[in-house]
Amino acid sequence: MKHPLFWFLGMAFLAGAQALQPHDVLDSQLQPRDTVTTLHAPLSLSSQTWSGIDGQWTSYNLRLGSPQFQNVLVIPSTKATTVYAIDPEGCGAGRFLNGTEEDCISNRGGVFNSNASSDWLDASFYWIGIDNNLGYNAKGSYGNGQVGIGYGNAGPSVQHQLMATVANSNWWFGVFPLNPRPTNRSDTNTPETSLLQSLKDSNNTPSLSWGYTSGAKYRSETFYGSLTLGGYDSARFDNSSQITVPFRQDDDRDLMIRVNEIKTNDSANPISSTPLDLVIDSTVPYLYLPQEVCQAFEKTFGLEWNSTVELYTMSDSQYSTLVERNTGIDFNVGPSNNTTTIHFPIKAFLPQANFPLIPDNKTTYYFPIKQANSSDKHTLGRTFLQEAYITYHYERGYFNIAPCVWPNDTSRPPSSAIVPITNGNSDSNPNDNGQHSISAGAIAGAVVGGIIAGLLLAALIAYIWLRRRRHAQQRAQSLKAAISVAHTRSSSSATLPGGRPRAGSRLASFFRNPWGSVSDGDGIVPGHYELPVDPMGLTPAEQEVAAREREHKRHLSNELDAEVSAVHEMYQPKLAVPEMPGDEPFPTYVSGDGATVEGNALRAAQLEREREREEARRAVYEMDATAGLSSASTPLPSPPMPSPGQIDAIVRKERDERERLEAERAEAERIRSRELARRVSDGSADVSTDGTARPDTERRVSDLSPISENSVFGGSPTSPSRPYTGSRRVSRD
């Protein structure tokens, strides 16, 4: 069995390996190498600037307009599709009483004056279409112009790019759009290309994907954020803890992730254990959470809501207490079967807020969470991306989340290892040498090898099934042969007349249990493959039973042979039913009722039938020697039911008996009458007028004469007025 199995498996592996080997390719199938198309390296944006009125975030420089470009600082937005810059009217004279115009421009990251740009094509005013549900409502002046990346002429630039200027204080800082989808305006049917699409179309990036983390100034001044267009920085996150999350169907909420649990490292009770679906949105700094989660944060860290500034503000002493406590906050995120934990030190949740969030040019620490009264507001702002690195695979429809890693040397920025993300099915990694995709021929060979392996596996299954079936047939034939030999080895017939197995014979044992004893190892048991040592010999249990049979038969009869079957038949003589001659008178001394010959005859016949039934019940036709070995003897069989012929014979016998009794009675009456007549003629008897003898006669009538009803002896045989001598009448003599 093992050798054919190994042979089949070896053939399957050989076929699969041969199918995967490279095949010869004809020269006509070869194509010239593409020497024109070039895959550009990812665009890694460098920055050493911290900006923000709601915390410190890494900002990036954009060059807007021409011929003299204007530099503005912007913060990456995972939702925006268009560049948003601050309009000069946002820092107009007298607009902000607590600072000069120059301070406002610097505080807002610079402004873009579209009137000073020669290539600006004014479109119209439109509502900013992102985060309206969170209260960020504002209008912007849209137009098309030149956009450059980075400072000077080091970075790429694109022409005729859609952008907007905003003066509303809700948008205090400009944004860098990371959403590659186009923008649709209500007055045109042509979608406007996004900044990422324009960079890719101009071969400045290999794809529409990107990687981003917002930076962690609370750890070190040099731990800036990282933004890579067309790739990601593999040195900024823990690859072993990275998870993959597919996009949601809603384009505005494609970066939705499930938060399974929120807890602190100094308490066994979690802040939240209910799974929540939240959208990652770096446009806003806050975490918009359900009310019960915010209340749990309040209880854990002693927070108080400031309704004036609408923030969880805290005093310097509260801040110092929380820093000394050094409580960590853990977010377990991802699908239920693929999760990772993002750890935040307490300082990540203790940023500073200043003007205009805090009036009078004051600065205060606050806790960056807000209550969301509906599920469409549940958001993870850029506070979450301080310790989480996100890789956005737009072409593949998923994103990766992983915890950030930080160097031990806080005096230097983290190292960088940029990995491009292409439009293909695999990411190109410059550190992975010798990796090649599987060719079409190899795939076809693998398919052929799989088919061959499947056929071989089917043949192997069929072989095993047929082999088991053949073995089962052989076992059945062996069993039949063993039964036949066991039948012929018996010294006498193993069956009784009628074909019934003789009790105690091996044939009878087979019919009781054709598979032998399950408890002993010599029996043939279905489902097992162990053959008996000697199919013709007796098992130990059968030998013990045979010994007991011989001992039992020795006590029963000396004439029984030990080798003969243990079932014996004892002689049962045929019972003879005596019949009295019909021509002889019925004797008067036969026991009866003492009144009539018919009664005596019927009683005698009844006694005879009862005796016959009793003898029939005591008759033993077969005696099994093994019956004495069991705990309870086998009950004797009930007397057989008479056949229809026997019933007819009994009826005829009873009819003949009645006729004989009537004849005898008539003969007795005739004799009595003749005797009475003789006595009357002789004068030895006195006859009454009714023809009967008188009571004082000296002679007796027959003991069988009837008694009149008015006689003193007419009562019951057991009556006190009548002498009792069995069933006979006694004369007065």
XYZ file of C-alpha atoms in Angstrom:
733
model
C 0.000 0.000 0.000
C 2.789 2.434 0.865
C 4.812 1.876 -2.319
C 1.994 2.756 -4.771
C 1.130 5.797 -2.657
C 4.700 7.114 -2.750
C 4.846 6.392 -6.477
C 1.695 8.424 -7.206
C 2.832 11.363 -5.056
C 6.250 11.345 -6.675
C 4.699 11.455 -10.122
C 2.501 14.387 -9.097
C 5.442 16.411 -7.747
C 7.521 15.593 -10.819
C 4.758 16.758 -13.154
C 4.272 20.006 -11.249
C 7.996 20.753 -11.124
C 8.393 20.053 -14.814
C 5.460 22.325 -15.626
C 7.060 25.197 -13.703
C 10.357 24.934 -15.567
C 11.028 27.667 -18.154
C 10.113 26.763 -21.694
C 11.790 27.717 -24.902
C 10.512 30.942 -26.455
C 10.563 31.567 -30.164
C 12.333 34.632 -31.486
C 9.083 35.807 -33.042
C 7.531 35.967 -29.580
C 10.188 38.342 -28.214
C 9.487 42.078 -28.086
C 11.993 44.917 -27.973
C 12.818 46.448 -24.611
C 10.940 49.635 -23.711
C 13.623 52.325 -23.643
C 11.230 55.294 -23.570
C 8.966 54.821 -20.555
C 10.666 55.677 -17.287
C 9.275 55.034 -13.828
C 10.157 58.028 -11.699
C 11.178 57.760 -8.103
C 8.733 58.693 -5.349
C 8.605 62.296 -4.308
C 9.650 62.630 -0.669
C 8.786 66.037 0.761
C 11.247 67.300 3.333
C 10.334 69.837 5.975
C 11.753 71.188 9.183
C 8.875 73.463 10.107
C 6.322 73.144 12.921
C 3.101 75.097 12.468
C -0.393 75.324 13.936
C -2.710 77.100 16.384
C -4.113 73.801 17.758
C -0.812 72.006 18.181
C 2.513 71.582 16.449
C 2.355 69.819 13.111
C 4.873 69.440 10.313
C 3.926 71.799 7.472
C 5.119 71.748 3.858
C 5.867 74.564 1.434
C 4.059 75.180 -1.864
C 4.996 77.652 -4.587
C 1.884 79.268 -6.027
C 1.507 81.569 -9.060
C 3.895 82.883 -11.678
C 6.102 84.405 -12.800
C 6.998 85.272 -9.242
C 5.825 82.399 -7.079
C 4.476 82.962 -3.579
C 5.446 80.553 -0.756
C 2.711 79.265 1.550
C 2.816 76.636 4.282
C 0.144 73.962 4.174
C -0.778 70.894 6.221
C -1.574 67.592 4.437
C -5.269 66.750 4.178
C -6.319 63.164 3.472
C -9.753 64.385 2.297
C -8.979 67.421 0.127
C -8.631 67.151 -3.664
C -7.706 70.815 -4.202
C -5.007 73.118 -2.859
C -6.415 75.609 -0.329
C -4.382 78.740 0.458
C -5.133 81.712 2.723
C -6.499 84.780 0.943
C -4.959 88.186 1.876
C -8.371 89.299 3.080
C -7.979 86.803 5.913
C -5.390 89.128 7.471
C -6.828 92.512 6.466
C -6.276 95.647 8.523
C -8.357 95.708 11.678
C -9.600 92.175 11.099
C -7.648 90.774 14.059
C -7.327 93.196 16.934
C -4.761 91.191 18.846
C -2.036 91.259 16.236
C -0.661 93.059 13.247
C -1.168 92.010 9.665
C 2.354 90.644 9.470
C 1.809 88.505 12.560
C -1.410 87.157 11.096
C 0.252 86.253 7.787
C 3.037 84.436 9.585
C 0.611 82.751 11.953
C -1.509 81.474 9.053
C 1.451 80.156 7.065
C 1.447 82.896 4.435
C -1.143 84.138 1.971
C -1.613 83.820 -1.775
C -2.559 86.931 -3.736
C -4.130 85.635 -6.929
C -4.206 89.104 -8.466
C -0.403 89.117 -8.474
C -0.221 85.909 -10.504
C -0.176 86.290 -14.271
C -1.406 82.774 -14.982
C -4.379 82.918 -12.625
C -7.715 82.124 -14.264
C -10.506 83.178 -11.976
C -13.436 80.739 -11.844
C -15.901 81.721 -9.126
C -16.741 81.372 -5.443
C -17.709 77.910 -4.206
C -18.285 76.286 -0.862
C -15.368 74.287 0.494
C -16.737 70.778 0.218
C -14.913 68.968 3.030
C -15.716 68.525 6.744
C -18.919 70.528 6.536
C -20.480 68.048 8.991
C -17.814 69.018 11.548
C -18.592 72.737 11.312
C -15.865 73.755 8.855
C -18.085 75.844 6.601
C -16.443 78.409 4.341
C -16.400 79.720 0.795
C -13.358 79.952 -1.411
C -12.341 81.832 -4.528
C -11.515 79.156 -7.098
C -9.194 79.506 -10.051
C -6.408 77.825 -11.994
C -2.710 78.538 -11.736
C 0.745 77.116 -11.269
C 1.587 74.949 -8.244
C 5.131 73.950 -7.292
C 6.345 71.541 -4.593
C 8.996 72.622 -2.104
C 11.244 75.666 -1.910
C 13.017 77.255 -4.883
C 13.148 75.273 -8.084
C 14.145 72.005 -6.468
C 10.692 70.459 -6.623
C 8.397 69.783 -9.558
C 5.592 72.089 -10.632
C 2.379 71.697 -12.634
C 0.475 74.213 -14.706
C -3.190 75.159 -14.790
C -3.923 73.473 -11.488
C -7.233 74.084 -9.700
C -6.901 75.783 -6.291
C -8.846 78.106 -3.995
C -8.127 80.965 -1.603
C -9.978 81.113 1.751
C -10.356 84.039 4.175
C -12.570 82.361 6.799
C -10.897 81.675 10.147
C -12.345 78.149 10.190
C -9.587 77.332 7.712
C -6.702 78.906 9.559
C -4.075 77.033 7.598
C -3.890 76.026 3.955
C -4.031 72.338 3.022
C -2.026 69.995 0.808
C -4.516 67.675 -0.986
C -3.792 63.928 -0.750
C -7.046 62.721 -2.311
C -6.271 61.810 -5.956
C -9.891 61.997 -7.152
C -10.927 64.815 -9.521
C -13.022 67.830 -8.482
C -16.393 68.504 -10.067
C -17.674 72.074 -10.353
C -21.325 72.886 -10.808
C -20.763 75.230 -13.798
C -18.720 72.833 -15.914
C -19.034 69.282 -17.106
C -15.283 68.686 -17.158
C -13.776 67.319 -13.924
C -10.721 69.163 -12.653
C -7.627 66.997 -12.259
C -6.291 66.641 -8.718
C -2.762 67.672 -7.766
C -1.621 64.043 -7.342
C -3.027 63.124 -10.764
C -1.227 66.072 -12.363
C 2.073 65.085 -10.734
C 1.701 61.513 -11.990
C 0.649 62.595 -15.489
C 3.768 64.765 -15.705
C 5.905 61.744 -14.646
C 6.873 63.315 -11.341
C 5.543 60.387 -9.293
C 5.115 56.687 -10.158
C 1.562 56.399 -8.815
C -1.295 58.096 -6.979
C -0.381 56.436 -3.681
C 1.402 57.990 -0.723
C 2.638 57.501 2.856
C 2.242 59.964 5.730
C 2.728 60.623 9.444
C 2.231 64.046 11.036
C 5.313 64.071 13.301
C 5.867 64.039 17.084
C 7.354 67.269 18.421
C 6.562 66.168 22.020
C 9.204 63.451 21.583
C 11.860 65.630 19.963
C 12.168 68.827 17.952
C 13.780 66.776 15.188
C 11.072 64.124 14.893
C 9.348 65.784 11.957
C 6.561 64.305 9.936
C 7.053 62.337 6.739
C 5.163 62.740 3.439
C 6.045 60.603 0.411
C 4.130 60.877 -2.875
C 4.148 57.749 -5.037
C 5.655 55.608 -2.279
C 6.242 55.307 1.456
C 9.050 55.513 4.003
C 9.624 51.998 5.351
C 11.979 53.278 8.070
C 9.226 55.186 9.869
C 6.980 52.294 10.984
C 7.034 48.771 12.391
C 6.437 46.514 9.400
C 5.718 43.462 11.601
C 2.728 45.270 13.159
C 1.314 46.634 9.897
C -2.264 45.746 8.947
C -4.204 46.087 5.702
C -7.653 47.681 5.564
C -9.744 47.757 2.357
C -11.373 50.970 1.170
C -15.014 51.659 1.953
C -17.477 52.177 -0.897
C -17.978 55.852 -0.027
C -15.147 57.842 -1.624
C -15.333 60.493 1.102
C -14.936 57.811 3.787
C -12.520 55.399 2.119
C -10.057 55.758 5.022
C -12.480 54.354 7.593
C -11.005 52.062 10.220
C -12.499 50.157 13.119
C -11.338 51.029 16.640
C -11.906 47.905 18.713
C -10.734 49.166 22.094
C -9.284 52.227 23.803
C -7.510 51.713 27.103
C -4.751 53.066 29.316
C -1.707 51.164 30.486
C -2.360 51.850 34.188
C -5.936 50.571 34.432
C -7.613 47.245 33.787
C -10.855 48.947 32.804
C -10.856 50.113 29.174
C -12.027 53.565 28.213
C -14.026 52.030 25.373
C -14.586 48.382 24.510
C -17.325 48.904 21.940
C -16.088 48.705 18.318
C -16.305 52.063 16.551
C -15.889 52.932 12.862
C -13.981 56.207 12.455
C -12.605 58.052 9.418
C -8.944 59.065 9.359
C -8.877 62.758 8.417
C -5.695 64.770 8.850
C -7.515 67.999 7.915
C -8.640 68.455 11.540
C -6.582 67.988 14.727
C -9.290 66.512 16.961
C -10.681 63.070 17.644
C -14.465 63.212 17.320
C -15.769 60.417 19.571
C -19.150 59.336 20.973
C -20.343 61.074 24.114
C -19.861 58.045 26.374
C -16.242 57.678 25.229
C -15.544 61.350 25.935
C -17.107 60.964 29.381
C -14.828 57.984 30.038
C -11.820 60.149 29.108
C -13.118 62.846 31.465
C -13.311 60.367 34.316
C -9.917 58.813 33.603
C -7.911 62.038 33.295
C -10.059 64.507 35.259
C -10.981 66.608 32.214
C -13.406 69.533 32.202
C -15.180 70.928 29.159
C -14.666 74.666 28.528
C -17.845 75.789 26.786
C -16.355 79.230 25.991
C -13.592 77.961 23.732
C -15.271 74.560 23.212
C -12.215 72.596 24.253
C -11.124 70.353 27.155
C -8.699 72.928 28.527
C -6.511 72.370 31.581
C -4.303 74.366 33.901
C -0.538 74.105 34.082
C -0.794 72.108 37.311
C -3.144 69.591 35.688
C -0.751 69.289 32.788
C 2.191 68.637 35.125
C 0.193 66.024 37.040
C -0.673 64.118 33.866
C 2.901 64.299 32.602
C 4.234 62.937 35.909
C 1.603 60.224 35.836
C 2.917 59.300 32.362
C -0.152 57.329 31.403
C -0.106 55.729 27.960
C -3.179 55.407 25.745
C -3.559 52.403 23.440
C -5.828 52.226 20.387
C -6.492 48.728 19.067
C -7.548 49.152 15.444
C -8.299 47.011 12.415
C -10.647 44.202 11.407
C -11.410 41.591 14.053
C -9.017 39.055 12.505
C -6.253 41.564 11.659
C -5.577 44.188 14.308
C -2.696 46.297 15.539
C -2.195 48.547 18.563
C -1.098 52.185 18.322
C 0.465 53.421 21.570
C 0.353 57.112 22.511
C 2.317 58.674 25.365
C 0.240 61.127 27.357
C 2.090 64.105 25.805
C 0.629 63.192 22.405
C -2.773 64.164 23.864
C -1.573 67.378 25.520
C -1.028 69.937 22.689
C -1.126 73.717 23.092
C -3.853 75.983 21.705
C -3.376 79.704 21.061
C -4.936 82.635 19.260
C -7.556 82.720 17.805
C -8.763 79.537 19.585
C -7.768 81.062 22.925
C -8.590 84.801 23.211
C -6.273 87.553 24.469
C -3.181 85.959 22.891
C -3.067 83.346 25.607
C -1.787 79.787 25.294
C -3.145 76.781 27.142
C -2.914 73.018 27.076
C -5.973 71.049 26.056
C -7.086 67.463 25.414
C -7.821 67.066 21.646
C -11.143 65.200 21.776
C -14.655 66.402 20.987
C -18.070 64.869 21.289
C -19.797 63.637 18.125
C -23.547 63.227 18.340
C -23.829 61.099 15.156
C -21.812 58.329 13.544
C -21.039 60.378 10.400
C -18.918 62.688 12.594
C -16.722 59.965 14.100
C -13.224 61.047 13.068
C -9.580 60.379 13.895
C -7.754 63.665 13.260
C -4.035 64.260 12.781
C -3.447 63.734 16.511
C -3.883 60.034 15.727
C -1.272 60.240 12.930
C 1.431 61.410 15.354
C 2.076 57.780 16.318
C 0.502 56.011 13.308
C 1.921 55.721 9.802
C -0.596 55.372 6.967
C 0.224 54.030 3.503
C -2.458 54.816 0.933
C -2.625 52.363 -2.010
C -5.089 54.117 -4.278
C -4.644 51.822 -7.296
C -5.161 48.677 -5.200
C -8.069 49.938 -3.118
C -6.671 49.548 0.404
C -4.459 51.256 2.961
C -1.993 50.117 5.616
C -1.745 51.268 9.216
C 1.253 50.606 11.438
C 2.717 52.096 14.641
C 5.569 54.529 14.119
C 9.106 53.758 15.273
C 11.453 56.372 16.710
C 15.257 56.407 17.027
C 16.935 56.452 20.401
C 18.990 59.484 19.377
C 16.585 62.391 19.755
C 19.068 64.945 18.463
C 18.815 63.775 14.863
C 15.828 63.251 12.541
C 14.686 59.690 11.887
C 16.339 57.832 9.042
C 14.563 57.334 5.743
C 14.072 54.372 3.354
C 11.775 55.313 0.493
C 9.912 52.507 -1.295
C 8.034 53.327 -4.525
C 4.456 52.228 -5.117
C 3.810 51.539 -8.794
C 0.654 50.880 -10.750
C 1.516 47.154 -10.923
C 0.549 44.389 -8.530
C 3.711 44.634 -6.454
C 5.679 47.428 -4.845
C 9.240 47.945 -6.024
C 11.766 47.855 -3.223
C 15.360 48.814 -4.050
C 16.569 46.608 -1.199
C 14.863 43.499 -2.615
C 17.235 42.234 -5.321
C 16.413 39.362 -7.625
C 12.671 39.419 -7.123
C 10.746 38.776 -10.338
C 7.116 38.278 -11.139
C 5.909 34.939 -12.431
C 5.731 34.813 -16.218
C 2.673 33.776 -18.196
C 4.395 30.561 -19.269
C 5.138 29.660 -15.680
C 1.528 30.312 -14.728
C 0.311 28.116 -17.589
C 2.742 25.404 -16.563
C 1.518 25.594 -13.001
C -2.057 25.171 -14.208
C -1.116 22.121 -16.292
C 0.829 20.657 -13.398
C -2.112 21.198 -11.097
C -4.427 19.386 -13.512
C -2.020 16.450 -13.782
C -1.651 16.306 -10.019
C -5.436 16.331 -9.658
C -5.812 13.434 -12.098
C -3.138 11.439 -10.290
C -4.840 12.115 -6.982
C -8.175 10.923 -8.400
C -6.494 7.765 -9.701
C -4.945 7.160 -6.289
C -8.326 7.473 -4.577
C -9.890 5.056 -7.086
C -7.059 2.577 -6.546
C -7.475 2.631 -2.773
C -11.253 2.181 -3.080
C -10.978 -0.766 -5.480
C -8.329 -2.405 -3.316
C -10.512 -2.201 -0.216
C -13.477 -3.559 -2.153
C -11.429 -6.536 -3.393
C -10.230 -7.280 0.145
C -13.817 -7.190 1.397
C -14.855 -9.732 -1.239
C -11.932 -11.980 -0.304
C -12.895 -11.833 3.361
C -16.486 -12.770 2.490
C -15.304 -15.775 0.448
C -12.974 -16.888 3.265
C -15.857 -16.685 5.711
C -18.067 -18.850 3.475
C -15.290 -21.434 3.126
C -14.743 -21.530 6.893
C -18.454 -22.113 7.481
C -18.529 -24.944 4.928
C -15.505 -26.711 6.445
C -16.864 -26.327 9.947
C -20.096 -27.976 8.813
C -18.325 -30.994 7.313
C -16.100 -31.522 10.386
C -19.088 -32.413 12.555
C -19.320 -36.186 13.234
C -23.081 -36.064 12.853
C -25.496 -33.898 10.996
C -25.569 -30.325 12.281
C -29.207 -29.945 11.398
C -32.404 -31.510 12.554
C -35.188 -32.653 10.273
C -36.693 -29.582 8.708
C -33.316 -27.808 8.156
C -33.125 -26.204 11.619
C -29.557 -26.068 13.044
C -28.961 -28.504 15.852
C -28.462 -26.674 19.151
C -24.821 -26.592 20.202
C -23.481 -27.187 16.691
C -21.018 -24.811 15.075
C -23.593 -23.992 12.443
C -26.000 -22.935 15.168
C -23.221 -20.872 16.726
C -22.669 -19.179 13.388
C -26.319 -18.256 13.059
C -26.300 -16.818 16.560
C -23.220 -14.684 15.779
C -21.865 -15.065 12.227
C -18.887 -12.825 12.979
C -17.627 -14.760 15.963
C -16.830 -13.314 19.352
C -15.893 -9.640 19.304
C -13.997 -9.958 22.552
C -11.497 -12.540 21.284
C -8.843 -11.870 18.687
C -9.563 -14.966 16.579
C -12.993 -13.937 15.413
C -13.538 -12.171 12.117
C -14.976 -8.757 12.854
C -16.223 -6.473 10.047
C -13.998 -3.411 9.574
C -10.870 -5.191 10.899
C -8.145 -6.770 8.826
C -6.642 -9.270 11.325
C -7.193 -12.833 10.062
C -7.532 -15.725 12.582
C -4.512 -17.944 13.145
C -6.534 -21.080 12.278
C -9.939 -20.454 10.719
C -10.715 -24.205 11.045
C -9.957 -24.441 14.758
C -12.025 -23.645 17.791
C -11.551 -20.397 19.640
C -10.669 -20.561 23.364
C -14.246 -19.609 24.246
C -15.633 -22.371 22.008
C -13.235 -24.931 23.500
C -14.416 -24.051 27.000
C -18.070 -24.425 25.949
C -17.324 -27.795 24.325
C -15.656 -29.042 27.523
C -18.673 -28.043 29.558
C -20.954 -29.809 27.059
C -19.001 -33.048 27.325
C -19.083 -32.923 31.118
C -22.808 -32.264 31.088
C -23.529 -35.104 28.661
C -21.435 -37.488 30.741
C -23.854 -36.988 33.625
C -26.902 -37.303 31.382
C -26.217 -40.553 29.596
C -23.371 -42.987 29.163
C -24.568 -43.852 25.700
C -24.093 -40.341 24.305
C -21.027 -39.691 22.224
C -19.074 -36.558 23.172
C -18.433 -35.742 19.535
C -22.117 -35.899 18.628
C -24.196 -32.758 18.739
C -25.375 -31.789 22.197
C -29.035 -31.900 21.125
C -30.704 -35.313 21.793
C -34.128 -36.771 21.178
C -35.710 -39.004 23.802
C -38.103 -41.820 22.950
C -41.752 -40.895 23.274
C -44.121 -43.855 22.888
C -47.407 -43.274 21.160
C -50.243 -43.199 23.591
C -52.920 -45.839 22.994
C -56.484 -44.852 23.713
C -58.317 -47.898 25.013
C -61.742 -48.602 23.597
C -64.241 -51.008 25.090
C -66.046 -53.432 22.832
C -69.368 -52.091 21.789
C -71.222 -55.423 22.237
C -70.351 -55.875 25.869
C -72.507 -54.293 28.581
C -71.005 -51.340 30.340
C -69.904 -52.500 33.780
C -71.815 -50.969 36.603
C -68.767 -50.689 38.804
C -67.096 -48.054 36.643
C -66.664 -44.805 38.531
C -69.284 -42.220 37.456
C -71.984 -40.079 38.855
C -73.858 -43.120 40.068
C -76.931 -42.158 38.132
C -76.478 -43.061 34.483
C -74.203 -45.076 32.296
C -73.718 -41.991 30.081
C -72.413 -39.910 32.972
C -69.893 -42.586 33.951
C -68.687 -42.894 30.372
C -68.322 -39.132 29.854
C -66.396 -38.765 33.096
C -64.069 -41.597 32.149
C -63.436 -39.974 28.760
C -62.746 -36.612 30.434
C -60.226 -38.151 32.814
C -58.546 -39.890 29.924
C -58.187 -36.614 27.974
C -56.736 -34.825 31.004
C -54.211 -37.621 31.464
C -53.205 -37.366 27.810
C -52.651 -33.597 28.042
C -50.601 -33.970 31.228
C -48.402 -36.604 29.651
C -47.972 -34.442 26.546
C -46.769 -31.515 28.676
C -44.267 -33.715 30.454
C -42.899 -35.048 27.214
C -39.472 -33.655 26.257
C -38.693 -33.924 22.599
C -35.266 -32.214 22.624
C -32.835 -31.525 25.401
C -30.004 -29.052 24.805
C -26.897 -29.901 26.820
C -25.833 -26.274 26.801
C -29.006 -25.253 28.625
C -27.481 -26.225 31.939
C -24.568 -23.850 31.389
C -26.706 -20.742 31.246
C -27.940 -18.822 34.245
C -31.582 -19.769 33.506
C -32.825 -22.965 31.796
C -34.755 -22.657 28.579
C -38.514 -23.016 29.258
C -40.223 -26.155 27.921
C -42.240 -25.671 24.778
C -45.999 -25.454 24.991
C -47.972 -28.534 23.862
C -48.543 -28.471 20.143
C -51.914 -27.446 18.806
C -53.894 -30.355 17.277
C -54.182 -30.440 13.550
C -57.584 -30.323 11.792
C -57.370 -34.082 11.205
C -56.760 -34.751 14.855
C -59.743 -32.593 15.797
C -61.987 -34.572 13.414
C -60.774 -37.856 14.936
C -61.572 -36.627 18.432
C -65.074 -35.559 17.335
C -65.722 -38.947 15.714
C -64.456 -40.735 18.808
C -66.749 -38.764 21.091
C -69.725 -39.415 18.758
C -69.019 -43.168 18.725
C -68.683 -43.125 22.484
C -72.073 -41.477 22.888
C -73.691 -43.947 20.520
C -72.151 -46.868 22.414
C -73.317 -45.471 25.728
C -76.851 -45.022 24.408
C -76.874 -48.609 23.145
C -75.623 -49.890 26.479
C -78.226 -47.843 28.299
C -80.987 -49.188 26.080
C -79.730 -52.729 26.635
C -79.652 -52.194 30.399
C -83.199 -50.840 30.313
C -84.312 -53.817 28.272
C -82.735 -56.239 30.761
C -84.267 -54.425 33.703
C -87.705 -54.481 32.119
C -87.396 -58.196 31.335
C -86.276 -58.924 34.875
C -89.136 -56.939 36.316
C -91.621 -58.726 34.138
C -90.258 -62.091 35.209
C -90.586 -61.195 38.871
C -94.106 -59.996 38.431
C -95.075 -63.164 36.690
C -93.485 -65.224 39.454
C -95.208 -63.168 42.161
C -91.955 -62.278 43.826
C -92.464 -58.569 43.363
C -95.326 -56.276 44.183
C -95.996 -53.813 41.459
C -97.755 -50.529 42.013
C -100.368 -49.076 39.806
C -97.723 -47.082 37.962
C -95.821 -50.265 37.134
C -92.988 -49.872 39.658
C -92.039 -52.215 42.470
C -93.175 -51.443 45.939
C -90.665 -50.246 48.543
C -91.149 -53.252 50.833
C -90.090 -55.752 48.190
C -87.396 -58.155 49.228
C -85.579 -58.030 45.949
C -83.299 -55.117 44.831
C -83.387 -53.342 41.566
C -80.231 -52.560 39.708
C -77.863 -50.057 41.178
C -78.141 -48.192 37.915
C -81.920 -47.636 38.274
C -82.990 -44.018 38.361
C -84.274 -42.431 41.551
C -87.528 -40.595 41.549
C -87.601 -36.989 42.591
C -89.860 -37.687 45.632
C -87.574 -40.408 46.957
C -85.713 -39.836 50.171
C -82.519 -40.416 48.202
C -83.269 -37.785 45.563
C -81.040 -35.120 47.080
C -77.413 -34.360 46.502
C -74.919 -37.125 47.096
C -73.546 -35.018 49.887
C -76.970 -34.319 51.479
C -77.170 -35.081 55.254
C -80.272 -37.235 54.725
C -78.422 -39.481 52.303
C -75.639 -41.878 53.197
C -72.461 -41.041 51.181
C -70.440 -43.883 49.763
C -68.681 -42.287 46.889
C -71.074 -41.871 43.981
C -73.084 -45.087 44.411
C -76.626 -45.560 45.649
C -77.138 -47.873 48.589
C -80.285 -49.983 49.012
C -82.114 -50.170 52.264
C -80.898 -53.764 52.651
